[in-house]
mmCIF file of C-alpha atoms in Angstrom:
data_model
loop_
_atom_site.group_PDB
_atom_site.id
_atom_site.type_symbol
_atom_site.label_atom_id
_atom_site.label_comp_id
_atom_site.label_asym_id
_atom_site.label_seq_id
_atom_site.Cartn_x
_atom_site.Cartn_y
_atom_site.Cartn_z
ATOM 1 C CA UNK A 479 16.264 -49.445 62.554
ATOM 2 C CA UNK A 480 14.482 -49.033 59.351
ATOM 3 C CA UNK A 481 16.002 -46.289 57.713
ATOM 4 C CA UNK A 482 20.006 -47.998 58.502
ATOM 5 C CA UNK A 483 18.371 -50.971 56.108
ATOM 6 C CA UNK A 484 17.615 -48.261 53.288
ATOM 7 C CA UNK A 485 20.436 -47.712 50.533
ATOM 8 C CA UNK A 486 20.634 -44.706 49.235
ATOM 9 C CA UNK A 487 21.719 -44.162 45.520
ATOM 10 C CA UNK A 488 24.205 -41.172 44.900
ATOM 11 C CA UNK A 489 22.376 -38.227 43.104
ATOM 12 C CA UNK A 490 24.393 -36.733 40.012
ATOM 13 C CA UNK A 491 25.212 -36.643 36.818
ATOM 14 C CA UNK A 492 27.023 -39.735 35.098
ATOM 15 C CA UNK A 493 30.372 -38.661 32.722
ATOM 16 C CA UNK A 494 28.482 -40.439 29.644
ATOM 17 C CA UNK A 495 25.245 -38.015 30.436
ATOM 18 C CA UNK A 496 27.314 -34.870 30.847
ATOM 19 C CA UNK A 497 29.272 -36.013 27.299
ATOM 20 C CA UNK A 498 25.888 -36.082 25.419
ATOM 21 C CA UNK A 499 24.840 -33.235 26.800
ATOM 22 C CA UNK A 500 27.975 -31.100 26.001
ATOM 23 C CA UNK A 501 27.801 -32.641 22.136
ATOM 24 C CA UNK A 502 23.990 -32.119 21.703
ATOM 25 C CA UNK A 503 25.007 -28.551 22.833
ATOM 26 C CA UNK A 504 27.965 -28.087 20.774
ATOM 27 C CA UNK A 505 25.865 -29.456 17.724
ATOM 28 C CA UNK A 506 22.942 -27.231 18.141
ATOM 29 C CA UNK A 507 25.368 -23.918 18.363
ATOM 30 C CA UNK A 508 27.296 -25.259 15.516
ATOM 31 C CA UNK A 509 23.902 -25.267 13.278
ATOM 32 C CA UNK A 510 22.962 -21.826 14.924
ATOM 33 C CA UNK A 511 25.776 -19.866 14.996
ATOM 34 C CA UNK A 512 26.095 -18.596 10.548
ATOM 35 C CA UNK A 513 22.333 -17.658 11.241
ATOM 36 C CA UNK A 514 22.589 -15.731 14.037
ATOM 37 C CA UNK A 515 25.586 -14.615 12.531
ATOM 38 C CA UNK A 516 23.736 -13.070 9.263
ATOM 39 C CA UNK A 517 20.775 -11.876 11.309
ATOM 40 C CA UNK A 518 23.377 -9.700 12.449
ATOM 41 C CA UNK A 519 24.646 -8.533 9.826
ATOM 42 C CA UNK A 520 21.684 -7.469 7.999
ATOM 43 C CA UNK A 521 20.208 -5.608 11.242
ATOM 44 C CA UNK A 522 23.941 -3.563 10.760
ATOM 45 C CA UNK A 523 22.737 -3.013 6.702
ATOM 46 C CA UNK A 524 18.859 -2.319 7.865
ATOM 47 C CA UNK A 525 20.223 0.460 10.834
ATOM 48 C CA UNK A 526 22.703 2.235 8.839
ATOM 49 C CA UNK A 527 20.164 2.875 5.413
ATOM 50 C CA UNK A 528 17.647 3.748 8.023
ATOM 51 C CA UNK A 529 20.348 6.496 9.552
ATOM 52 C CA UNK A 530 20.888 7.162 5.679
ATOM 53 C CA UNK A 531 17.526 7.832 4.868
ATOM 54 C CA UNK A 532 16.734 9.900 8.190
ATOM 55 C CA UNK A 533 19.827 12.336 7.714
ATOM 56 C CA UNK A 534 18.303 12.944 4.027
ATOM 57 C CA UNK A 535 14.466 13.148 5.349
ATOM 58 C CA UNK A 536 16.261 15.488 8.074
ATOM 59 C CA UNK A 537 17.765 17.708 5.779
ATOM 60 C CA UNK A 538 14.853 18.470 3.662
ATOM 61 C CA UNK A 539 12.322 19.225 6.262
ATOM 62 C CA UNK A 540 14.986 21.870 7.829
ATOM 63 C CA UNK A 541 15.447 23.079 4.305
ATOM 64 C CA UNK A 542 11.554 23.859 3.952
ATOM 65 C CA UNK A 543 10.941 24.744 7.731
ATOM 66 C CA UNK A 544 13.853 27.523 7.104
ATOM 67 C CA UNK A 545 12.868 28.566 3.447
ATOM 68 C CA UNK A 546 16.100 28.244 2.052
ATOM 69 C CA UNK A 547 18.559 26.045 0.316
ATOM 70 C CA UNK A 548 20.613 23.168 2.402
ATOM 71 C CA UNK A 549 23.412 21.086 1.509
ATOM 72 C CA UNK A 550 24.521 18.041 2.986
ATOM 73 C CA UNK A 551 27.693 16.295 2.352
ATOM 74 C CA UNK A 552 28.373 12.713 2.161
ATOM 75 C CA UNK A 553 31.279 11.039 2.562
ATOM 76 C CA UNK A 554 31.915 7.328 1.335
ATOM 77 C CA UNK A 555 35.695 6.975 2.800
ATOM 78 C CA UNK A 556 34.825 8.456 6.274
ATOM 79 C CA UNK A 557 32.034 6.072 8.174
ATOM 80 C CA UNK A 558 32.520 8.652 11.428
ATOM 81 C CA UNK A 559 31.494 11.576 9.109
ATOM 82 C CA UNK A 560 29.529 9.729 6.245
ATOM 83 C CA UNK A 561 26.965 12.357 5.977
ATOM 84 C CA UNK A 562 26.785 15.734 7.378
ATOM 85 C CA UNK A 563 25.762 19.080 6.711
ATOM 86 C CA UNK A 564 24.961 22.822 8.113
ATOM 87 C CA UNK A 565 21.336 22.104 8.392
ATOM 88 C CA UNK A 566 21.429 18.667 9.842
ATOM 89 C CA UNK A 567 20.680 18.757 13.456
ATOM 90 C CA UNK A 568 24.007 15.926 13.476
ATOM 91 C CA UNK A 569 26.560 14.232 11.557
ATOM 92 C CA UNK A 570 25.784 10.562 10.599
ATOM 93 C CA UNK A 571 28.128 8.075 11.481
ATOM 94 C CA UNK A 572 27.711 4.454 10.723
ATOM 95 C CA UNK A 573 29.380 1.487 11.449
ATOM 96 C CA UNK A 574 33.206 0.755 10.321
ATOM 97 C CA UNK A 575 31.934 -2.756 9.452
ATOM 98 C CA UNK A 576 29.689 -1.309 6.395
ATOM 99 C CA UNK A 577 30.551 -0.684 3.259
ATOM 100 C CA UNK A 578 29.006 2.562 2.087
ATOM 101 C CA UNK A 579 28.563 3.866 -1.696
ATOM 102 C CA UNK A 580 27.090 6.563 -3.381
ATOM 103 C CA UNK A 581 26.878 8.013 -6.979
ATOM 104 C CA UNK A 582 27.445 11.771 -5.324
ATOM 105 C CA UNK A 583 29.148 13.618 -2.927
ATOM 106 C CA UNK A 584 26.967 16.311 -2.111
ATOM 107 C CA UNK A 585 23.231 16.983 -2.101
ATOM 108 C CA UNK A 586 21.090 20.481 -2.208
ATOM 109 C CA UNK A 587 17.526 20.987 -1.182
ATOM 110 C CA UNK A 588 15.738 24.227 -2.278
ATOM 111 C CA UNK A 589 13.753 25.874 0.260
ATOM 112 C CA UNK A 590 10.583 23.877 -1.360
ATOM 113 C CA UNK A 591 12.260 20.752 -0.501
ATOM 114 C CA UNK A 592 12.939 19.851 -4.420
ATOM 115 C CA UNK A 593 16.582 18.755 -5.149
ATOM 116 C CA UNK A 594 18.474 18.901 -8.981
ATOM 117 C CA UNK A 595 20.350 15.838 -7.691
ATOM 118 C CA UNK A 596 19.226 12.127 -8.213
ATOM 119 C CA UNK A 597 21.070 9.923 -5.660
ATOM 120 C CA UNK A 598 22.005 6.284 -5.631
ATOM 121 C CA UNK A 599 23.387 4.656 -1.850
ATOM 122 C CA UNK A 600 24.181 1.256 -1.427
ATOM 123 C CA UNK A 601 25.160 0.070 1.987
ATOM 124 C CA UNK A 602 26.636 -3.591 2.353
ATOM 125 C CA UNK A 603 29.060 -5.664 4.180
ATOM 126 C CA UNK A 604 32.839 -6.100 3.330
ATOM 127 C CA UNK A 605 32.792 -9.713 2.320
ATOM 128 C CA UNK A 606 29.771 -9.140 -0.126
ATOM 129 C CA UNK A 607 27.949 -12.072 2.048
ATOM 130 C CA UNK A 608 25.375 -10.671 3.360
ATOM 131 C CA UNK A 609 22.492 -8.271 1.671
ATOM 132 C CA UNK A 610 23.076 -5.038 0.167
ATOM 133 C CA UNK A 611 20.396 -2.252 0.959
ATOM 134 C CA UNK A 612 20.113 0.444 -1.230
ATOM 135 C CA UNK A 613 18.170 4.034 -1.653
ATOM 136 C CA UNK A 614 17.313 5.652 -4.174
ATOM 137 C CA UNK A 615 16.432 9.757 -4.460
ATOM 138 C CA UNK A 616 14.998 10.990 -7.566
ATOM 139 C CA UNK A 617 15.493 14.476 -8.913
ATOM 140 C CA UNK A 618 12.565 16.573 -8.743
ATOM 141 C CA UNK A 619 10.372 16.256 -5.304
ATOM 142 C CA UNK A 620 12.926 14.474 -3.154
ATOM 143 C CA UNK A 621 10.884 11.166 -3.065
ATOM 144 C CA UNK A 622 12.836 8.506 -1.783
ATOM 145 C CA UNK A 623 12.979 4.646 -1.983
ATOM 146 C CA UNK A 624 14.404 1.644 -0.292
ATOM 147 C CA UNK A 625 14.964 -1.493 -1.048
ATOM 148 C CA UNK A 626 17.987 -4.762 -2.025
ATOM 149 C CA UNK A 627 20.653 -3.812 -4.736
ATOM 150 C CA UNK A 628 21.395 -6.550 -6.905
ATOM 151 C CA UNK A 629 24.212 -5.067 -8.562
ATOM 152 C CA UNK A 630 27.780 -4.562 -7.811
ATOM 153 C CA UNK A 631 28.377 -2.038 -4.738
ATOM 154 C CA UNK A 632 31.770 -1.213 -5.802
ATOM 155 C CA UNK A 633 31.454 -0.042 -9.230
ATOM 156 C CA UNK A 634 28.842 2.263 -11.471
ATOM 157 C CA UNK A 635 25.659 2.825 -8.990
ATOM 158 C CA UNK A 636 22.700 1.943 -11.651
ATOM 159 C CA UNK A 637 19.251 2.644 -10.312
ATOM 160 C CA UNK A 638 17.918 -0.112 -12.330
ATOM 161 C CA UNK A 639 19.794 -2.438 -9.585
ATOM 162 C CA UNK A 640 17.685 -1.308 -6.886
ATOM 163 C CA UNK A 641 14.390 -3.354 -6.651
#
């Protein structure tokens, strides 16, 4: 008799709760969304110097494990073939969303590892929004470097720019 006396509230969700719910959602993704966004973007800049910097590293060891000169090419207009070569173990392909520069087309490794060619990279995005990664090879030994370009990706590759 007891529990016929007993009024039971409907369980749910009220319209007004699910509204400020939906908002408080809509304003947290709003606020989240350009970082996540540029997060993005530089892990495409930070992968594609990385696969940059391996196919160079690459090519030198194979020319001094093989005692003789190797060439790679590298190709600034063609992202599916942007560098290969006869003594890299693959062609490097990066991303069609990256904008990819570079003061040479070609370089050669002696069977020492040293290289006559100083190289300047810069990898960055096609709206110029983001970062702009850059490496830098020096004549000599082959040492490499990595770090932000300041300068204009476009136009004259200046070392100087890379810091």
């Amino acid at each position: 008799m007891l529990l016929s006396l007993v009024h039971k509230k409907n369980s749910g969700f009220t319209l007004m709760e699910m509204l400020i719910t939906i908002i408080v959602v809509g304003v947290i993704a709003a606020i989240a969304a350009p970082n996540l966004l540029g997060l993005l973007n530089r892990n495409r800049i930070n992968t594609a110097i990385g696969d940059i910097e391996g196919a160079i590293r690459e090519a030198q060891r194979q020319a001094m494990r093989s005692g003789r000169s190797c060439n790679i090419t590298i190709d600034t207009t063609d992202n599916d073939n942007a560098i290969s070569g006869g003594c890299l173990l693959s062609t490097r392909s990066l991303k069609n969303s990256i904008n990819f520069n570079s003061n040479l087309n070609a370089i050669t490794f002696s069977g020492k590892g040293n290289t006559n060619n100083s190289a300047i990279l810069v990898v960055s995005m096609p709206d110029g929004t983001d970062s702009q990664k850059c490496l830098v090879m020096n004549a000599g030994l082959g040492l490499i470097r990595t770090g932000d370009y300041s300068g204009d990706p476009t136009g004259a590759l200046a070392e100087a720019n890379c810091q």
